[in-house]
Amino acid sequence: MTRFRLENSRLLEVTLQNERVMTRAGSMVAYDGQMKFEKAILGGEGLFGALKRRVGGEGFDLMTTSGTGRVYVAQNAAEILLVPLQNDRIFIESSSVLAFDHGMRSNTVFAGLRGASSGQGLFTTSIEGTGNVAAISDGTAIALEVTQSEPLFVDPDAFIGYTGNVRQEFVFDVNWKTLVGRSSGESYQLKFTGGGIVYIQPSERR
Amino acid sequence: MIFNARNLPSNDNVNPYAFCVDVAGEMFIQKGKMIAYYGALRFESLSAGPYGALVKESFNSPLYANDFVVVTGQGRLILGDRGNNIASYDLKEGNLTVRGANVLGFEPSLVCQESTVPGYLTLLGTGKFLASSNGAVHFLEPPVRVDEDALLGWADMPSPSYRYDYGYMRGMFGMVRSMIGGRSSGEEKQLDFTGQGTVLIQSSEMGLVGSTALDDVLARTGSLQQNELQQLLSHINQRLQQS
C-alpha cells in the first residue's frame, strides 16, 4: 500500500518505493527522487473502460507517477480528503478524484438517471481495492453517516462520494428545481438510504 | 470525524465553511445554499400560500424575495456557500446591516429590510442570522475608514458616507484625472464610519468566491443559438464600453 500523507490540508505527499500511483493529470506540484510522469492514456481501464467513460461523460484525466521518492500533489489549493479503503469500494465523482493507489481498480458505473442540466453525466466512478483514495474538496469535506432510519438528502453539486452499502436515489421535486437549486441548477436532489458514509463539500461544484 | 443526525453540532459550525441549523418551525434561507440535510424538511417559495403572514412580519424586501426560500419542518440542515467562511450572529433588540449576497439565512423573529445603501440588507430585532464572508470576520470600532470591497456590514450605527483622498479631489478639479487616466493607488475612496457601533470586515478585498448571477448566466448560455450568442456578445461589449 503506497504511503499517502497530508503535508497540510491542501497538499498531499505520496511516498513511492519503486511503485506507481494514479494522480490527476497536472496535479504534481513538486517531487524528489527519481520520478516519471506518464499520461494514463486509457485511464488504466483498458479500451472498453475508456470508451465507457467517454460515453458516460464521466471524464477522467489521469497520469501515472512511478519511481522512488516523494511526490507532492495539489489542485487549486482545494482541501484534500483522504479515504483509506480495506478491500472496500468508494463511489466518487470523477471531478473530485485527486489520487489513488495504482493497485486499485477504477471503473465507470451507471448511477441512474440524472437531470440533463447537471454537468455530471449519468455515470459515476468507482474505485475499489485496498489503498488510499485522495479527493479534492472545495472547503473542508464533511463525512455524514447514513443509516436505515436516517436517510440523508444532498445537493448534487456538493456531493463528492460515498462508501458502504448505500442506496442512491434521485428525487425529482418541483419545489427543488425552482427553490433550492439555483434557477439554472439542479432539478433533483440526491437521497441516500441504507448504511454507509457520504462525503460532501461545503460548496457547489465549480 | 463522521457526523450523523445526532452528533452534528447544534446551530453551530461543522467546520469554518459549513453550518448546521436545527430546524424546528420556520426559517428563511438563501436559495441554493443548502448542501445536505437529515429529517423531514420542506423548502417553499415566499409567495407560497401559507407564508403570507410570515412574510408580512419578517421579510420586507421585494428586491431579494426571489433569493430566499422558507424552510419548514423538523430536521438538521447543513448550509455551505462556495467554500466561503460562515458565521452565526445573535441580535438582541439590535440592528445589523450586511451585504445582501452574504446573508445565508435568518430566523423569522428578525425583520429583514433593504438598507438605503444599495446591495445591503438590514436585520432588526432579536434572533439569529447566518452570514458568509471571504476569510474570517473582524470587528472594528468607529471612527474607522474601510475599503468598500472588504466591508461586510455594520451594527447599531449610522450608515457610512464616502470619503475621498484630497489628492483625488484635486485631480477632479484640475482635470488631471482624465489625463492620468483616473488611475492611482486604488485606495482613494473609502467608507467613513462615525458614531457608536461595530463595523464588520472580511479578511479579503474579494467579494464572495464566485457569483451566483454569473453562474446562472453561464449555465444558460449552453442553450443559446448562434445569433443569440452574438446578441449577448454585443450587449456585453456595450456594457464594457459604458463602464
JSON list of N, CA and C in Angstrom, two decimals, chain A residues 10 79 138-147 150-155 158 173 175-176 178-185 189 197 199-204 206, chain B residues 1-6 8 14-18 31-39 42-45 69 78 80-84 209-210 212 215-216 219-220:
[
{"chain": "A", "resi": 10, "resn": "ARG", "atom": "N", "xyz": [-4.10, 21.03, 2.26]},
{"chain": "A", "resi": 10, "resn": "ARG", "atom": "CA", "xyz": [-4.24, 21.28, 0.83]},
{"chain": "A", "resi": 10, "resn": "ARG", "atom": "C", "xyz": [-3.11, 20.67, -0.01]},
{"chain": "A", "resi": 79, "resn": "GLU", "atom": "N", "xyz": [-9.01, 21.80, -0.52]},
{"chain": "A", "resi": 79, "resn": "GLU", "atom": "CA", "xyz": [-8.73, 20.92, 0.61]},
{"chain": "A", "resi": 79, "resn": "GLU", "atom": "C", "xyz": [-8.75, 19.47, 0.12]},
{"chain": "A", "resi": 138, "resn": "ASP", "atom": "N", "xyz": [-13.85, 21.53, -2.11]},
{"chain": "A", "resi": 138, "resn": "ASP", "atom": "CA", "xyz": [-13.85, 22.99, -2.04]},
{"chain": "A", "resi": 138, "resn": "ASP", "atom": "C", "xyz": [-14.29, 23.38, -0.63]},
{"chain": "A", "resi": 139, "resn": "GLY", "atom": "N", "xyz": [-13.37, 23.63, 0.24]},
{"chain": "A", "resi": 139, "resn": "GLY", "atom": "CA", "xyz": [-13.68, 23.76, 1.67]},
{"chain": "A", "resi": 139, "resn": "GLY", "atom": "C", "xyz": [-13.56, 22.39, 2.32]},
{"chain": "A", "resi": 140, "resn": "THR", "atom": "N", "xyz": [-13.40, 22.36, 3.63]},
{"chain": "A", "resi": 140, "resn": "THR", "atom": "CA", "xyz": [-13.19, 21.09, 4.33]},
{"chain": "A", "resi": 140, "resn": "THR", "atom": "C", "xyz": [-14.37, 20.15, 4.09]},
{"chain": "A", "resi": 141, "resn": "ALA", "atom": "N", "xyz": [-14.04, 18.92, 3.68]},
{"chain": "A", "resi": 141, "resn": "ALA", "atom": "CA", "xyz": [-15.09, 17.94, 3.40]},
{"chain": "A", "resi": 141, "resn": "ALA", "atom": "C", "xyz": [-15.77, 17.50, 4.70]},
{"chain": "A", "resi": 142, "resn": "ILE", "atom": "N", "xyz": [-17.02, 17.07, 4.57]},
{"chain": "A", "resi": 142, "resn": "ILE", "atom": "CA", "xyz": [-17.78, 16.61, 5.73]},
{"chain": "A", "resi": 142, "resn": "ILE", "atom": "C", "xyz": [-18.22, 15.18, 5.47]},
{"chain": "A", "resi": 143, "resn": "ALA", "atom": "N", "xyz": [-17.99, 14.30, 6.45]},
{"chain": "A", "resi": 143, "resn": "ALA", "atom": "CA", "xyz": [-18.43, 12.91, 6.34]},
{"chain": "A", "resi": 143, "resn": "ALA", "atom": "C", "xyz": [-19.74, 12.76, 7.09]},
{"chain": "A", "resi": 144, "resn": "LEU", "atom": "N", "xyz": [-20.76, 12.28, 6.41]},
{"chain": "A", "resi": 144, "resn": "LEU", "atom": "CA", "xyz": [-22.09, 12.15, 7.01]},
{"chain": "A", "resi": 144, "resn": "LEU", "atom": "C", "xyz": [-22.53, 10.69, 6.96]},
{"chain": "A", "resi": 145, "resn": "GLU", "atom": "N", "xyz": [-23.00, 10.19, 8.12]},
{"chain": "A", "resi": 145, "resn": "GLU", "atom": "CA", "xyz": [-23.41, 8.81, 8.22]},
{"chain": "A", "resi": 145, "resn": "GLU", "atom": "C", "xyz": [-24.85, 8.65, 7.72]},
{"chain": "A", "resi": 146, "resn": "VAL", "atom": "N", "xyz": [-25.06, 7.55, 7.01]},
{"chain": "A", "resi": 146, "resn": "VAL", "atom": "CA", "xyz": [-26.41, 7.23, 6.56]},
{"chain": "A", "resi": 146, "resn": "VAL", "atom": "C", "xyz": [-26.81, 5.92, 7.23]},
{"chain": "A", "resi": 147, "resn": "THR", "atom": "N", "xyz": [-27.96, 5.90, 7.86]},
{"chain": "A", "resi": 147, "resn": "THR", "atom": "CA", "xyz": [-28.48, 4.66, 8.42]},
{"chain": "A", "resi": 147, "resn": "THR", "atom": "C", "xyz": [-29.88, 4.44, 7.86]},
{"chain": "A", "resi": 150, "resn": "GLU", "atom": "N", "xyz": [-32.16, 6.94, 9.21]},
{"chain": "A", "resi": 150, "resn": "GLU", "atom": "CA", "xyz": [-31.85, 8.34, 8.97]},
{"chain": "A", "resi": 150, "resn": "GLU", "atom": "C", "xyz": [-31.32, 8.56, 7.56]},
{"chain": "A", "resi": 151, "resn": "PRO", "atom": "N", "xyz": [-32.23, 8.66, 6.61]},
{"chain": "A", "resi": 151, "resn": "PRO", "atom": "CA", "xyz": [-31.78, 8.95, 5.26]},
{"chain": "A", "resi": 151, "resn": "PRO", "atom": "C", "xyz": [-31.20, 10.37, 5.19]},
{"chain": "A", "resi": 152, "resn": "LEU", "atom": "N", "xyz": [-30.38, 10.59, 4.19]},
{"chain": "A", "resi": 152, "resn": "LEU", "atom": "CA", "xyz": [-29.70, 11.87, 4.03]},
{"chain": "A", "resi": 152, "resn": "LEU", "atom": "C", "xyz": [-30.02, 12.44, 2.65]},
{"chain": "A", "resi": 153, "resn": "PHE", "atom": "N", "xyz": [-30.29, 13.73, 2.61]},
{"chain": "A", "resi": 153, "resn": "PHE", "atom": "CA", "xyz": [-30.54, 14.42, 1.34]},
{"chain": "A", "resi": 153, "resn": "PHE", "atom": "C", "xyz": [-29.36, 15.34, 1.05]},
{"chain": "A", "resi": 154, "resn": "VAL", "atom": "N", "xyz": [-28.90, 15.34, -0.19]},
{"chain": "A", "resi": 154, "resn": "VAL", "atom": "CA", "xyz": [-27.70, 16.11, -0.53]},
{"chain": "A", "resi": 154, "resn": "VAL", "atom": "C", "xyz": [-27.91, 16.87, -1.84]},
{"chain": "A", "resi": 155, "resn": "ASP", "atom": "N", "xyz": [-27.38, 18.08, -1.88]},
{"chain": "A", "resi": 155, "resn": "ASP", "atom": "CA", "xyz": [-27.33, 18.86, -3.12]},
{"chain": "A", "resi": 155, "resn": "ASP", "atom": "C", "xyz": [-26.31, 18.18, -4.04]},
{"chain": "A", "resi": 158, "resn": "ALA", "atom": "N", "xyz": [-22.83, 19.47, -4.18]},
{"chain": "A", "resi": 158, "resn": "ALA", "atom": "CA", "xyz": [-21.98, 19.37, -3.01]},
{"chain": "A", "resi": 158, "resn": "ALA", "atom": "C", "xyz": [-21.46, 17.94, -2.82]},
{"chain": "A", "resi": 173, "resn": "ASP", "atom": "N", "xyz": [-38.25, 16.87, -7.64]},
{"chain": "A", "resi": 173, "resn": "ASP", "atom": "CA", "xyz": [-39.21, 17.59, -6.82]},
{"chain": "A", "resi": 173, "resn": "ASP", "atom": "C", "xyz": [-39.39, 18.96, -7.47]},
{"chain": "A", "resi": 175, "resn": "ASN", "atom": "N", "xyz": [-40.54, 21.65, -6.26]},
{"chain": "A", "resi": 175, "resn": "ASN", "atom": "CA", "xyz": [-40.04, 22.69, -5.36]},
{"chain": "A", "resi": 175, "resn": "ASN", "atom": "C", "xyz": [-38.52, 22.77, -5.42]},
{"chain": "A", "resi": 176, "resn": "TRP", "atom": "N", "xyz": [-37.91, 21.60, -5.53]},
{"chain": "A", "resi": 176, "resn": "TRP", "atom": "CA", "xyz": [-36.46, 21.54, -5.52]},
{"chain": "A", "resi": 176, "resn": "TRP", "atom": "C", "xyz": [-35.90, 22.36, -6.67]},
{"chain": "A", "resi": 178, "resn": "THR", "atom": "N", "xyz": [-37.25, 24.75, -8.49]},
{"chain": "A", "resi": 178, "resn": "THR", "atom": "CA", "xyz": [-37.49, 26.18, -8.53]},
{"chain": "A", "resi": 178, "resn": "THR", "atom": "C", "xyz": [-36.92, 26.90, -7.31]},
{"chain": "A", "resi": 179, "resn": "LEU", "atom": "N", "xyz": [-36.74, 26.17, -6.20]},
{"chain": "A", "resi": 179, "resn": "LEU", "atom": "CA", "xyz": [-36.45, 26.88, -4.97]},
{"chain": "A", "resi": 179, "resn": "LEU", "atom": "C", "xyz": [-35.07, 26.67, -4.39]},
{"chain": "A", "resi": 180, "resn": "VAL", "atom": "N", "xyz": [-34.61, 25.45, -4.37]},
{"chain": "A", "resi": 180, "resn": "VAL", "atom": "CA", "xyz": [-33.40, 25.21, -3.60]},
{"chain": "A", "resi": 180, "resn": "VAL", "atom": "C", "xyz": [-32.18, 25.23, -4.48]},
{"chain": "A", "resi": 181, "resn": "GLY", "atom": "N", "xyz": [-32.25, 24.48, -5.58]},
{"chain": "A", "resi": 181, "resn": "GLY", "atom": "CA", "xyz": [-31.17, 24.57, -6.53]},
{"chain": "A", "resi": 181, "resn": "GLY", "atom": "C", "xyz": [-31.21, 25.96, -7.12]},
{"chain": "A", "resi": 182, "resn": "ARG", "atom": "N", "xyz": [-30.12, 26.43, -7.64]},
{"chain": "A", "resi": 182, "resn": "ARG", "atom": "CA", "xyz": [-30.16, 27.74, -8.27]},
{"chain": "A", "resi": 182, "resn": "ARG", "atom": "C", "xyz": [-31.00, 27.63, -9.53]},
{"chain": "A", "resi": 183, "resn": "SER", "atom": "N", "xyz": [-31.52, 28.74, -9.97]},
{"chain": "A", "resi": 183, "resn": "SER", "atom": "CA", "xyz": [-32.54, 28.71, -11.02]},
{"chain": "A", "resi": 183, "resn": "SER", "atom": "C", "xyz": [-32.12, 27.87, -12.22]},
{"chain": "A", "resi": 184, "resn": "SER", "atom": "N", "xyz": [-30.84, 27.95, -12.56]},
{"chain": "A", "resi": 184, "resn": "SER", "atom": "CA", "xyz": [-30.37, 27.20, -13.71]},
{"chain": "A", "resi": 184, "resn": "SER", "atom": "C", "xyz": [-29.94, 25.81, -13.32]},
{"chain": "A", "resi": 185, "resn": "GLY", "atom": "N", "xyz": [-29.95, 25.57, -12.03]},
{"chain": "A", "resi": 185, "resn": "GLY", "atom": "CA", "xyz": [-29.22, 24.42, -11.49]},
{"chain": "A", "resi": 185, "resn": "GLY", "atom": "C", "xyz": [-29.94, 23.10, -11.55]},
{"chain": "A", "resi": 189, "resn": "GLN", "atom": "N", "xyz": [-32.63, 16.19, -6.23]},
{"chain": "A", "resi": 189, "resn": "GLN", "atom": "CA", "xyz": [-31.73, 16.08, -5.10]},
{"chain": "A", "resi": 189, "resn": "GLN", "atom": "C", "xyz": [-31.36, 14.62, -4.94]},
{"chain": "A", "resi": 197, "resn": "ILE", "atom": "N", "xyz": [-21.32, 5.89, 4.53]},
{"chain": "A", "resi": 197, "resn": "ILE", "atom": "CA", "xyz": [-20.87, 7.26, 4.77]},
{"chain": "A", "resi": 197, "resn": "ILE", "atom": "C", "xyz": [-20.88, 8.03, 3.45]},
{"chain": "A", "resi": 199, "resn": "TYR", "atom": "N", "xyz": [-19.73, 11.60, 1.63]},
{"chain": "A", "resi": 199, "resn": "TYR", "atom": "CA", "xyz": [-18.82, 12.73, 1.75]},
{"chain": "A", "resi": 199, "resn": "TYR", "atom": "C", "xyz": [-19.34, 13.90, 0.92]},
{"chain": "A", "resi": 200, "resn": "ILE", "atom": "N", "xyz": [-19.38, 15.07, 1.54]},
{"chain": "A", "resi": 200, "resn": "ILE", "atom": "CA", "xyz": [-19.82, 16.26, 0.80]},
{"chain": "A", "resi": 200, "resn": "ILE", "atom": "C", "xyz": [-18.82, 17.39, 1.00]},
{"chain": "A", "resi": 201, "resn": "GLN", "atom": "N", "xyz": [-18.87, 18.37, 0.10]},
{"chain": "A", "resi": 201, "resn": "GLN", "atom": "CA", "xyz": [-18.04, 19.57, 0.25]},
{"chain": "A", "resi": 201, "resn": "GLN", "atom": "C", "xyz": [-18.96, 20.75, 0.54]},
{"chain": "A", "resi": 202, "resn": "PRO", "atom": "N", "xyz": [-18.49, 21.71, 1.35]},
{"chain": "A", "resi": 202, "resn": "PRO", "atom": "CA", "xyz": [-19.36, 22.84, 1.69]},
{"chain": "A", "resi": 202, "resn": "PRO", "atom": "C", "xyz": [-19.42, 23.86, 0.58]},
{"chain": "A", "resi": 203, "resn": "SER", "atom": "N", "xyz": [-19.74, 23.42, -0.61]},
{"chain": "A", "resi": 203, "resn": "SER", "atom": "CA", "xyz": [-19.69, 24.31, -1.76]},
{"chain": "A", "resi": 203, "resn": "SER", "atom": "C", "xyz": [-20.42, 23.67, -2.92]},
{"chain": "A", "resi": 204, "resn": "GLU", "atom": "N", "xyz": [-20.85, 24.50, -3.84]},
{"chain": "A", "resi": 204, "resn": "GLU", "atom": "CA", "xyz": [-21.36, 23.97, -5.08]},
{"chain": "A", "resi": 204, "resn": "GLU", "atom": "C", "xyz": [-20.16, 23.75, -5.98]},
{"chain": "A", "resi": 206, "resn": "ARG", "atom": "N", "xyz": [-17.60, 23.89, -8.91]},
{"chain": "A", "resi": 206, "resn": "ARG", "atom": "CA", "xyz": [-17.40, 24.96, -9.90]},
{"chain": "A", "resi": 206, "resn": "ARG", "atom": "C", "xyz": [-16.80, 24.39, -11.15]},
{"chain": "B", "resi": 1, "resn": "MET", "atom": "N", "xyz": [-13.68, 12.49, 11.65]},
{"chain": "B", "resi": 1, "resn": "MET", "atom": "CA", "xyz": [-14.96, 12.68, 12.36]},
{"chain": "B", "resi": 1, "resn": "MET", "atom": "C", "xyz": [-16.11, 12.41, 11.40]},
{"chain": "B", "resi": 2, "resn": "ILE", "atom": "N", "xyz": [-16.94, 11.44, 11.78]},
{"chain": "B", "resi": 2, "resn": "ILE", "atom": "CA", "xyz": [-18.11, 11.15, 10.95]},
{"chain": "B", "resi": 2, "resn": "ILE", "atom": "C", "xyz": [-19.35, 11.67, 11.66]},
{"chain": "B", "resi": 3, "resn": "PHE", "atom": "N", "xyz": [-20.09, 12.52, 10.99]},
{"chain": "B", "resi": 3, "resn": "PHE", "atom": "CA", "xyz": [-21.27, 13.12, 11.60]},
{"chain": "B", "resi": 3, "resn": "PHE", "atom": "C", "xyz": [-22.52, 12.33, 11.23]},
{"chain": "B", "resi": 4, "resn": "ASN", "atom": "N", "xyz": [-23.49, 12.35, 12.12]},
{"chain": "B", "resi": 4, "resn": "ASN", "atom": "CA", "xyz": [-24.81, 11.84, 11.77]},
{"chain": "B", "resi": 4, "resn": "ASN", "atom": "C", "xyz": [-25.85, 12.79, 12.34]},
{"chain": "B", "resi": 5, "resn": "ALA", "atom": "N", "xyz": [-27.11, 12.42, 12.22]},
{"chain": "B", "resi": 5, "resn": "ALA", "atom": "CA", "xyz": [-28.18, 13.34, 12.60]},
{"chain": "B", "resi": 5, "resn": "ALA", "atom": "C", "xyz": [-28.14, 13.70, 14.08]},
{"chain": "B", "resi": 6, "resn": "ARG", "atom": "N", "xyz": [-27.49, 12.86, 14.90]},
{"chain": "B", "resi": 6, "resn": "ARG", "atom": "CA", "xyz": [-27.49, 13.14, 16.34]},
{"chain": "B", "resi": 6, "resn": "ARG", "atom": "C", "xyz": [-26.25, 13.92, 16.78]},
{"chain": "B", "resi": 8, "resn": "LEU", "atom": "N", "xyz": [-24.25, 15.94, 14.93]},
{"chain": "B", "resi": 8, "resn": "LEU", "atom": "CA", "xyz": [-23.91, 17.19, 14.24]},
{"chain": "B", "resi": 8, "resn": "LEU", "atom": "C", "xyz": [-24.01, 18.34, 15.24]},
{"chain": "B", "resi": 14, "resn": "VAL", "atom": "N", "xyz": [-20.00, 23.30, 11.47]},
{"chain": "B", "resi": 14, "resn": "VAL", "atom": "CA", "xyz": [-19.46, 21.95, 11.32]},
{"chain": "B", "resi": 14, "resn": "VAL", "atom": "C", "xyz": [-17.96, 22.08, 11.07]},
{"chain": "B", "resi": 15, "resn": "ASN", "atom": "N", "xyz": [-17.59, 23.01, 10.23]},
{"chain": "B", "resi": 15, "resn": "ASN", "atom": "CA", "xyz": [-16.21, 23.46, 10.04]},
{"chain": "B", "resi": 15, "resn": "ASN", "atom": "C", "xyz": [-16.34, 24.93, 9.61]},
{"chain": "B", "resi": 16, "resn": "PRO", "atom": "N", "xyz": [-15.22, 25.63, 9.41]},
{"chain": "B", "resi": 16, "resn": "PRO", "atom": "CA", "xyz": [-15.37, 27.07, 9.13]},
{"chain": "B", "resi": 16, "resn": "PRO", "atom": "C", "xyz": [-16.27, 27.38, 7.93]},
{"chain": "B", "resi": 17, "resn": "TYR", "atom": "N", "xyz": [-16.49, 26.39, 7.05]},
{"chain": "B", "resi": 17, "resn": "TYR", "atom": "CA", "xyz": [-17.19, 26.66, 5.80]},
{"chain": "B", "resi": 17, "resn": "TYR", "atom": "C", "xyz": [-18.58, 26.05, 5.73]},
{"chain": "B", "resi": 18, "resn": "ALA", "atom": "N", "xyz": [-18.99, 25.38, 6.80]},
{"chain": "B", "resi": 18, "resn": "ALA", "atom": "CA", "xyz": [-20.31, 24.74, 6.80]},
{"chain": "B", "resi": 18, "resn": "ALA", "atom": "C", "xyz": [-20.96, 24.95, 8.16]},
{"chain": "B", "resi": 31, "resn": "LYS", "atom": "N", "xyz": [-31.51, 30.91, -1.38]},
{"chain": "B", "resi": 31, "resn": "LYS", "atom": "CA", "xyz": [-31.63, 29.83, -2.35]},
{"chain": "B", "resi": 31, "resn": "LYS", "atom": "C", "xyz": [-30.28, 29.22, -2.69]},
{"chain": "B", "resi": 32, "resn": "GLY", "atom": "N", "xyz": [-30.25, 27.91, -2.82]},
{"chain": "B", "resi": 32, "resn": "GLY", "atom": "CA", "xyz": [-29.05, 27.25, -3.34]},
{"chain": "B", "resi": 32, "resn": "GLY", "atom": "C", "xyz": [-27.94, 27.05, -2.34]},
{"chain": "B", "resi": 33, "resn": "LYS", "atom": "N", "xyz": [-28.17, 27.42, -1.07]},
{"chain": "B", "resi": 33, "resn": "LYS", "atom": "CA", "xyz": [-27.08, 27.30, -0.09]},
{"chain": "B", "resi": 33, "resn": "LYS", "atom": "C", "xyz": [-27.18, 26.03, 0.75]},
{"chain": "B", "resi": 34, "resn": "MET", "atom": "N", "xyz": [-28.30, 25.30, 0.62]},
{"chain": "B", "resi": 34, "resn": "MET", "atom": "CA", "xyz": [-28.42, 24.03, 1.31]},
{"chain": "B", "resi": 34, "resn": "MET", "atom": "C", "xyz": [-27.48, 23.03, 0.65]},
{"chain": "B", "resi": 35, "resn": "ILE", "atom": "N", "xyz": [-26.64, 22.36, 1.44]},
{"chain": "B", "resi": 35, "resn": "ILE", "atom": "CA", "xyz": [-25.80, 21.33, 0.83]},
{"chain": "B", "resi": 35, "resn": "ILE", "atom": "C", "xyz": [-26.23, 19.93, 1.24]},
{"chain": "B", "resi": 36, "resn": "ALA", "atom": "N", "xyz": [-26.86, 19.77, 2.41]},
{"chain": "B", "resi": 36, "resn": "ALA", "atom": "CA", "xyz": [-27.36, 18.45, 2.82]},
{"chain": "B", "resi": 36, "resn": "ALA", "atom": "C", "xyz": [-28.30, 18.62, 4.00]},
{"chain": "B", "resi": 37, "resn": "TYR", "atom": "N", "xyz": [-29.18, 17.63, 4.21]},
{"chain": "B", "resi": 37, "resn": "TYR", "atom": "CA", "xyz": [-30.00, 17.65, 5.43]},
{"chain": "B", "resi": 37, "resn": "TYR", "atom": "C", "xyz": [-30.47, 16.25, 5.82]},
{"chain": "B", "resi": 38, "resn": "TYR", "atom": "N", "xyz": [-30.72, 16.11, 7.12]},
{"chain": "B", "resi": 38, "resn": "TYR", "atom": "CA", "xyz": [-31.39, 14.94, 7.66]},
{"chain": "B", "resi": 38, "resn": "TYR", "atom": "C", "xyz": [-32.78, 15.39, 8.10]},
{"chain": "B", "resi": 39, "resn": "GLY", "atom": "N", "xyz": [-33.74, 14.48, 8.05]},
{"chain": "B", "resi": 39, "resn": "GLY", "atom": "CA", "xyz": [-35.05, 14.79, 8.59]},
{"chain": "B", "resi": 39, "resn": "GLY", "atom": "C", "xyz": [-36.05, 15.16, 7.52]},
{"chain": "B", "resi": 42, "resn": "ARG", "atom": "N", "xyz": [-39.05, 20.86, 4.29]},
{"chain": "B", "resi": 42, "resn": "ARG", "atom": "CA", "xyz": [-39.65, 21.32, 3.04]},
{"chain": "B", "resi": 42, "resn": "ARG", "atom": "C", "xyz": [-39.13, 22.71, 2.72]},
{"chain": "B", "resi": 43, "resn": "PHE", "atom": "N", "xyz": [-38.95, 22.96, 1.44]},
{"chain": "B", "resi": 43, "resn": "PHE", "atom": "CA", "xyz": [-38.47, 24.27, 1.01]},
{"chain": "B", "resi": 43, "resn": "PHE", "atom": "C", "xyz": [-39.58, 24.90, 0.17]},
{"chain": "B", "resi": 44, "resn": "GLU", "atom": "N", "xyz": [-40.02, 26.08, 0.56]},
{"chain": "B", "resi": 44, "resn": "GLU", "atom": "CA", "xyz": [-41.16, 26.71, -0.11]},
{"chain": "B", "resi": 44, "resn": "GLU", "atom": "C", "xyz": [-40.82, 28.14, -0.52]},
{"chain": "B", "resi": 45, "resn": "SER", "atom": "N", "xyz": [-41.43, 28.55, -1.60]},
{"chain": "B", "resi": 45, "resn": "SER", "atom": "CA", "xyz": [-41.25, 29.92, -2.07]},
{"chain": "B", "resi": 45, "resn": "SER", "atom": "C", "xyz": [-41.93, 30.88, -1.10]},
{"chain": "B", "resi": 69, "resn": "VAL", "atom": "N", "xyz": [-35.89, 31.44, 0.37]},
{"chain": "B", "resi": 69, "resn": "VAL", "atom": "CA", "xyz": [-36.98, 30.48, 0.49]},
{"chain": "B", "resi": 69, "resn": "VAL", "atom": "C", "xyz": [-37.25, 30.25, 1.97]},
{"chain": "B", "resi": 78, "resn": "ILE", "atom": "N", "xyz": [-27.66, 21.49, 6.73]},
{"chain": "B", "resi": 78, "resn": "ILE", "atom": "CA", "xyz": [-26.28, 21.97, 6.60]},
{"chain": "B", "resi": 78, "resn": "ILE", "atom": "C", "xyz": [-26.22, 22.96, 5.44]},
{"chain": "B", "resi": 80, "resn": "GLY", "atom": "N", "xyz": [-23.84, 25.66, 3.12]},
{"chain": "B", "resi": 80, "resn": "GLY", "atom": "CA", "xyz": [-22.49, 25.98, 2.67]},
{"chain": "B", "resi": 80, "resn": "GLY", "atom": "C", "xyz": [-22.59, 27.03, 1.59]},
{"chain": "B", "resi": 81, "resn": "ASP", "atom": "N", "xyz": [-21.53, 27.81, 1.41]},
{"chain": "B", "resi": 81, "resn": "ASP", "atom": "CA", "xyz": [-21.56, 28.86, 0.40]},
{"chain": "B", "resi": 81, "resn": "ASP", "atom": "C", "xyz": [-20.23, 28.92, -0.34]},
{"chain": "B", "resi": 82, "resn": "ARG", "atom": "N", "xyz": [-20.05, 28.06, -1.31]},
{"chain": "B", "resi": 82, "resn": "ARG", "atom": "CA", "xyz": [-18.89, 28.06, -2.19]},
{"chain": "B", "resi": 82, "resn": "ARG", "atom": "C", "xyz": [-17.56, 28.06, -1.44]},
{"chain": "B", "resi": 83, "resn": "GLY", "atom": "N", "xyz": [-17.52, 27.42, -0.30]},
{"chain": "B", "resi": 83, "resn": "GLY", "atom": "CA", "xyz": [-16.27, 27.36, 0.44]},
{"chain": "B", "resi": 83, "resn": "GLY", "atom": "C", "xyz": [-15.92, 28.66, 1.14]},
{"chain": "B", "resi": 84, "resn": "ASN", "atom": "N", "xyz": [-16.86, 29.62, 1.21]},
{"chain": "B", "resi": 84, "resn": "ASN", "atom": "CA", "xyz": [-16.63, 30.83, 1.99]},
{"chain": "B", "resi": 84, "resn": "ASN", "atom": "C", "xyz": [-16.84, 30.53, 3.47]},
{"chain": "B", "resi": 209, "resn": "VAL", "atom": "N", "xyz": [-16.39, 34.26, -3.11]},
{"chain": "B", "resi": 209, "resn": "VAL", "atom": "CA", "xyz": [-15.82, 33.49, -4.20]},
{"chain": "B", "resi": 209, "resn": "VAL", "atom": "C", "xyz": [-16.97, 33.07, -5.12]},
{"chain": "B", "resi": 210, "resn": "GLY", "atom": "N", "xyz": [-16.85, 33.42, -6.38]},
{"chain": "B", "resi": 210, "resn": "GLY", "atom": "CA", "xyz": [-17.90, 33.04, -7.31]},
{"chain": "B", "resi": 210, "resn": "GLY", "atom": "C", "xyz": [-19.09, 33.97, -7.21]},
{"chain": "B", "resi": 212, "resn": "THR", "atom": "N", "xyz": [-23.31, 34.03, -7.98]},
{"chain": "B", "resi": 212, "resn": "THR", "atom": "CA", "xyz": [-24.48, 33.25, -8.37]},
{"chain": "B", "resi": 212, "resn": "THR", "atom": "C", "xyz": [-25.02, 33.74, -9.70]},
{"chain": "B", "resi": 215, "resn": "ASP", "atom": "N", "xyz": [-22.81, 32.52, -12.52]},
{"chain": "B", "resi": 215, "resn": "ASP", "atom": "CA", "xyz": [-23.00, 31.08, -12.72]},
{"chain": "B", "resi": 215, "resn": "ASP", "atom": "C", "xyz": [-24.28, 30.82, -13.49]},
{"chain": "B", "resi": 216, "resn": "ASP", "atom": "N", "xyz": [-25.33, 31.53, -13.11]},
{"chain": "B", "resi": 216, "resn": "ASP", "atom": "CA", "xyz": [-26.62, 31.33, -13.76]},
{"chain": "B", "resi": 216, "resn": "ASP", "atom": "C", "xyz": [-26.53, 31.69, -15.24]},
{"chain": "B", "resi": 219, "resn": "ALA", "atom": "N", "xyz": [-24.47, 29.11, -17.12]},
{"chain": "B", "resi": 219, "resn": "ALA", "atom": "CA", "xyz": [-25.15, 27.83, -17.27]},
{"chain": "B", "resi": 219, "resn": "ALA", "atom": "C", "xyz": [-26.21, 27.90, -18.37]},
{"chain": "B", "resi": 220, "resn": "ARG", "atom": "N", "xyz": [-26.76, 29.09, -18.55]},
{"chain": "B", "resi": 220, "resn": "ARG", "atom": "CA", "xyz": [-27.83, 29.23, -19.54]},
{"chain": "B", "resi": 220, "resn": "ARG", "atom": "C", "xyz": [-27.32, 29.44, -20.95]}
]
